[in-house]
One Martini backbone bead per residue (centre of mass of N, CA, C, O) as a GRO file, in nm:
protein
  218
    1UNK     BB    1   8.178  13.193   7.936
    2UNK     BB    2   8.003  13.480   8.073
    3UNK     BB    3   8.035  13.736   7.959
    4UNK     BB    4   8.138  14.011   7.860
    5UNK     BB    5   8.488  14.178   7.957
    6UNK     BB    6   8.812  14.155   7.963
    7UNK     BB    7   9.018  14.328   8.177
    8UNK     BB    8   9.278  14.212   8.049
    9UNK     BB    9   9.191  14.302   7.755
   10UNK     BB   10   9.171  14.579   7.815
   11UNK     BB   11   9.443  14.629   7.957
   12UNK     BB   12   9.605  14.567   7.644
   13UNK     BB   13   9.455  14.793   7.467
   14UNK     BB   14   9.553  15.031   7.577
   15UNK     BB   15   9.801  14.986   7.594
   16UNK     BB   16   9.873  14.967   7.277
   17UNK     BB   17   9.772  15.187   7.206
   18UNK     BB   18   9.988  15.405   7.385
   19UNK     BB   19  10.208  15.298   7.181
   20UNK     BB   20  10.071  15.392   6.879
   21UNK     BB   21  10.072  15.661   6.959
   22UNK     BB   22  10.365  15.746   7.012
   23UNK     BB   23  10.479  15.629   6.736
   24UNK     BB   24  10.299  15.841   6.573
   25UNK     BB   25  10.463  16.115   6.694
   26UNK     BB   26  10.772  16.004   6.661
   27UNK     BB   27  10.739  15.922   6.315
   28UNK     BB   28  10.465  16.084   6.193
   29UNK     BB   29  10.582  16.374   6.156
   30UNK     BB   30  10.409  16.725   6.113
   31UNK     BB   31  10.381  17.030   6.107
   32UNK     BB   32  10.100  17.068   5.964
   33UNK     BB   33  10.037  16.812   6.150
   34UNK     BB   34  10.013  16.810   6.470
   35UNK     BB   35  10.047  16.560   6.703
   36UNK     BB   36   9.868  16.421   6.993
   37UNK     BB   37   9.761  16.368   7.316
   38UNK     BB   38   9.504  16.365   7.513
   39UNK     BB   39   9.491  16.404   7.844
   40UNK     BB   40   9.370  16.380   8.125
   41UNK     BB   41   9.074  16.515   8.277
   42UNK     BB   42   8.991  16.723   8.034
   43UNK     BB   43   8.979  16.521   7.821
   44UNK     BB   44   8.740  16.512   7.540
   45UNK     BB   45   8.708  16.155   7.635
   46UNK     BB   46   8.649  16.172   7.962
   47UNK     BB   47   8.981  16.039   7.988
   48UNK     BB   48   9.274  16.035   8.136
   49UNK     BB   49   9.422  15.889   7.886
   50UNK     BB   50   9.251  15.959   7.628
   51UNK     BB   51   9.051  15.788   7.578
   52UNK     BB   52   8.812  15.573   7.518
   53UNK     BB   53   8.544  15.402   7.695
   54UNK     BB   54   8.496  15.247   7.452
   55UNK     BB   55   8.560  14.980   7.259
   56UNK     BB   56   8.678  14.842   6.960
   57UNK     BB   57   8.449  14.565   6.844
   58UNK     BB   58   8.570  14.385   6.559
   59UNK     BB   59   8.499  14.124   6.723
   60UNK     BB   60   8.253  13.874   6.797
   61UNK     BB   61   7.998  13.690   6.835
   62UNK     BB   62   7.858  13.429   6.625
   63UNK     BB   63   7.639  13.238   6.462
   64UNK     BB   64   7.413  13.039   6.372
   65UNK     BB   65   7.246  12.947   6.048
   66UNK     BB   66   6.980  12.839   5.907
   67UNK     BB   67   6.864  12.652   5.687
   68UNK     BB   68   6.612  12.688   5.475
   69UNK     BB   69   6.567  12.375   5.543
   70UNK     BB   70   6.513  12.338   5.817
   71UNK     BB   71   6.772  12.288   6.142
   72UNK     BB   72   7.008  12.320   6.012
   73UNK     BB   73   7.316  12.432   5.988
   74UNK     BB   74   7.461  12.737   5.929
   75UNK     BB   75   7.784  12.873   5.698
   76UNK     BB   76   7.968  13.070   5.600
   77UNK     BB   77   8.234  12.980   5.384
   78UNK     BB   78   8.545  13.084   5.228
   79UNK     BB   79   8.469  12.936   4.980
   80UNK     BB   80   8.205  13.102   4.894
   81UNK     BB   81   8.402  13.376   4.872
   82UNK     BB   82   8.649  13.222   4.651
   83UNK     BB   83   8.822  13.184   4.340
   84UNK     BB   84   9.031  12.983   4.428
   85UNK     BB   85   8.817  12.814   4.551
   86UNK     BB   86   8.660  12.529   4.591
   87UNK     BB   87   8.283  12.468   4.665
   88UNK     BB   88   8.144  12.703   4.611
   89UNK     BB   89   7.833  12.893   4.697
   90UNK     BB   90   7.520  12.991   4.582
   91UNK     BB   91   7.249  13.246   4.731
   92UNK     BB   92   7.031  13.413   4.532
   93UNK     BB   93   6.763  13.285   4.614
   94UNK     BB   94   6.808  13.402   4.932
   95UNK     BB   95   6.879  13.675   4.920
   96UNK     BB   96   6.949  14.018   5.082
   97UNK     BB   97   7.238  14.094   5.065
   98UNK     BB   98   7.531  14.294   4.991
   99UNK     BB   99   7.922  14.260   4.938
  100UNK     BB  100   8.236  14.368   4.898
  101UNK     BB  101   8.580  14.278   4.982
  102UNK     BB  102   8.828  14.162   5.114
  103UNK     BB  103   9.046  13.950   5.340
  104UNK     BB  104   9.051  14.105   5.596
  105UNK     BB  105   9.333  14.011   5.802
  106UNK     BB  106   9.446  13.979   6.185
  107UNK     BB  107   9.597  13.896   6.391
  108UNK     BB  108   9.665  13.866   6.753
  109UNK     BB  109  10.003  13.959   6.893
  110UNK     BB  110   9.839  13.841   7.169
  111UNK     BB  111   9.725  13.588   7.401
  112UNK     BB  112   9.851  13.554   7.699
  113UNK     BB  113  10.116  13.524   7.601
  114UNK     BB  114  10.031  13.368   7.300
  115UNK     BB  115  10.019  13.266   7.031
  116UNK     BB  116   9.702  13.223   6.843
  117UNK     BB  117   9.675  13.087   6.583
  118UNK     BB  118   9.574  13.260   6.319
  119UNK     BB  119   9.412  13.367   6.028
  120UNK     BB  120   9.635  13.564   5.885
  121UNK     BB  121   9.699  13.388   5.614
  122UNK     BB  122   9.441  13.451   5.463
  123UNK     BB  123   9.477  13.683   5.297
  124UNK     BB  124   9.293  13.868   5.031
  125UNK     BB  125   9.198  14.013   4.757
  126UNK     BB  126   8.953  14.140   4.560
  127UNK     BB  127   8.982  13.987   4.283
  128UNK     BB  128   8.979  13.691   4.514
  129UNK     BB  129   8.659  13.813   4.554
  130UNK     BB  130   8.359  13.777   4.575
  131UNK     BB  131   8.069  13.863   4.562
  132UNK     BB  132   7.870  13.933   4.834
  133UNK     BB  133   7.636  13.692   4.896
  134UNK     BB  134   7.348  13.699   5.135
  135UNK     BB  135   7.135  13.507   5.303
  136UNK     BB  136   6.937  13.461   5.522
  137UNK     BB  137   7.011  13.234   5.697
  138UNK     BB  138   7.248  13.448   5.802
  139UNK     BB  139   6.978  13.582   6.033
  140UNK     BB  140   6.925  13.266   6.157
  141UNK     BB  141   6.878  13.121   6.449
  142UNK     BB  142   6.912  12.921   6.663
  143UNK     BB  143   6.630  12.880   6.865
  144UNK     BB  144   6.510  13.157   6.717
  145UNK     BB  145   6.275  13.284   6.562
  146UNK     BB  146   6.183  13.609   6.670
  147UNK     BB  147   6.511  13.658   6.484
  148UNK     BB  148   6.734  13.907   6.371
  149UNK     BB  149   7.021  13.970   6.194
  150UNK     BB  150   7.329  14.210   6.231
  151UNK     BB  151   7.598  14.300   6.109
  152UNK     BB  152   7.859  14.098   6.284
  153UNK     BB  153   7.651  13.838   6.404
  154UNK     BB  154   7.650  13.586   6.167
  155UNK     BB  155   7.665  13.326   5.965
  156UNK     BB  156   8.037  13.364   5.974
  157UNK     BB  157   8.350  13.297   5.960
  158UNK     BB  158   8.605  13.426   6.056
  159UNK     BB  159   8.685  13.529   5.787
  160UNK     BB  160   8.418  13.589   5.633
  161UNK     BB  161   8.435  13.862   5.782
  162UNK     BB  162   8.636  14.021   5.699
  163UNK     BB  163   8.422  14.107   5.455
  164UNK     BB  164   8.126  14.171   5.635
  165UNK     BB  165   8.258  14.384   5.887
  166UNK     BB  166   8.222  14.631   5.705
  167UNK     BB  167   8.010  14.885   5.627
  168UNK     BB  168   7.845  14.783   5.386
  169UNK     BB  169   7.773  14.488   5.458
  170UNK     BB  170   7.657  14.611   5.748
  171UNK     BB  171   7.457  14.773   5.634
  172UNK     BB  172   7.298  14.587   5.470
  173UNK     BB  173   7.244  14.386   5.718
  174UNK     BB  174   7.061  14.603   5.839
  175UNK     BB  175   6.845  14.662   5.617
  176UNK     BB  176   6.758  14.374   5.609
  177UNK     BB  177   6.669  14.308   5.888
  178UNK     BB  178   6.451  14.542   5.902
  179UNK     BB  179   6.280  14.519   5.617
  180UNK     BB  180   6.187  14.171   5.729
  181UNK     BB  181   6.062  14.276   5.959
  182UNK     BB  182   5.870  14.469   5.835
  183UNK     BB  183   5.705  14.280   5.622
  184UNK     BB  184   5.597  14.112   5.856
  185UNK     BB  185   5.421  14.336   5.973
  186UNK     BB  186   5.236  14.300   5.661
  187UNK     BB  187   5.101  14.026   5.652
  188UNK     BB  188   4.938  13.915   5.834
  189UNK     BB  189   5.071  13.667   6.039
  190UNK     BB  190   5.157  13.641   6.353
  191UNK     BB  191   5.317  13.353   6.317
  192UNK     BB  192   5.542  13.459   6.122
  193UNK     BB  193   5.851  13.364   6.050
  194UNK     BB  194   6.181  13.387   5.898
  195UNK     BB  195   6.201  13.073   5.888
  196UNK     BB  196   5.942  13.039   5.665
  197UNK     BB  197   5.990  13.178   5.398
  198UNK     BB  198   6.091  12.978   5.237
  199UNK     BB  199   5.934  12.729   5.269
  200UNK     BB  200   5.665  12.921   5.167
  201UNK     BB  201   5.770  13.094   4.909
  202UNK     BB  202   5.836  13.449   5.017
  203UNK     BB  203   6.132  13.527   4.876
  204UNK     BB  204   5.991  13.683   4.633
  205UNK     BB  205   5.867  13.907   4.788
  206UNK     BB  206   6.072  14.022   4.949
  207UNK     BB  207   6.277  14.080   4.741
  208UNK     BB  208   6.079  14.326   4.656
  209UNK     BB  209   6.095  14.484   4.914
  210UNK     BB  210   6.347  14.580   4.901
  211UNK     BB  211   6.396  14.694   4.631
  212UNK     BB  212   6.163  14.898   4.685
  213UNK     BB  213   6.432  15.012   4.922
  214UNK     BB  214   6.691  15.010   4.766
  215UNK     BB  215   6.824  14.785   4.789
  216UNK     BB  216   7.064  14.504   4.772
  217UNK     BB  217   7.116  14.156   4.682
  218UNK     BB  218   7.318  14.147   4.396
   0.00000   0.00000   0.00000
């Protein structure tokens, strides 16, 4: 893998969306809400399918994130925000964000037309996930410093995406990001890497400065 977007998975799900498109003008006609696909040169967003230009992807590369103490990988797992599974570990001593939702996955319904064997019945209700405790660690990458992650590219498996890459989250964890970004930036400390917060015992500075931000992270 090279970087970029595979051409042919990008014309798989052209293909797919005005299927569902065709689908759902077909199957779920209302006179009060007319459906239609906008489509041809003039179309709204200016492409002749009348797709958007880019696509929403749902799920990308993810980190590798650093244990607390030391170089070793860190990785939120299914465990860890499961009521009904043994292992789950507690991450509040480093907390930065929280989110709860659902174990909403599904896999894709062919790859290479071959299928995916993916952990599509993995899915649970909310009432069987734990309220998602993110800690640092799974903000910062092996390998680089200075650099904290946000959004869907943290250092969580593909199930535990599911829980983590919805709106609240996401949310969640971009103002994670920037919040302790900016407090890095005003410790007069020019070598202070996000790394090094644990370790230095400066994680309850920090997290009285989110709260001070409004976050929520526990």
């Amino acid at each position: 893998w090279r970087g970029g977007l595979s051409v042919s998975a990008l014309q798989h799900a052209e293909e797919r969306a005005l299927l569902f498109a065709e689908w759902v003008m077909e199957t779920q006609k209302n006179p009060q809400f007319p459906l239609a696909l906008l489509s041809g040169a003039d179309s709204p967003m200016g492409t002749v399918s009348g797709l958007s230009m880019m696509p929403y992807i749902r799920e990308g590369r993810r980190i590798l994130g650093r244990a607390a103490y030391g170089q070793s990988e860190f990785l939120i797992r299914e465990a860890d925000v499961r009521k009904d599974m043994p292992g789950g570990r507690k991450f509040k001593p480093t907390a930065v964000a929280f989110t709860h939702y659902d174990v909403d996955i599904q896999g894709c319904a062919y790859r290479n037309w071959k299928t995916p064997w993916e952990a599509e019945s993995a899915g649970a209700q909310e009432d069987v996930v734990r309220p998602m405790v993110l800690p640092l660690e799974s903000l910062i990458p092996q390998g680089v410093d200075n650099l904290l992650i946000g959004g869907k590219g943290i250092a969580v498996s593909h199930i535990v995406n599911s829980v983590s890459r919805v709106h609240y989250g996401e949310w969640s964890i971009g103002a994670a990001a920037g919040a302790t970004a900016g407090w890095l930036l005003k410790q007069n400390q020019p070598d202070l890497t996000p790394a090094e917060i644990v370790p230095k015992k400066l994680i309850s500075q920090l997290q009285r400065h989110l709260k001070k931000q409004g976050l929520r992270y526990s």
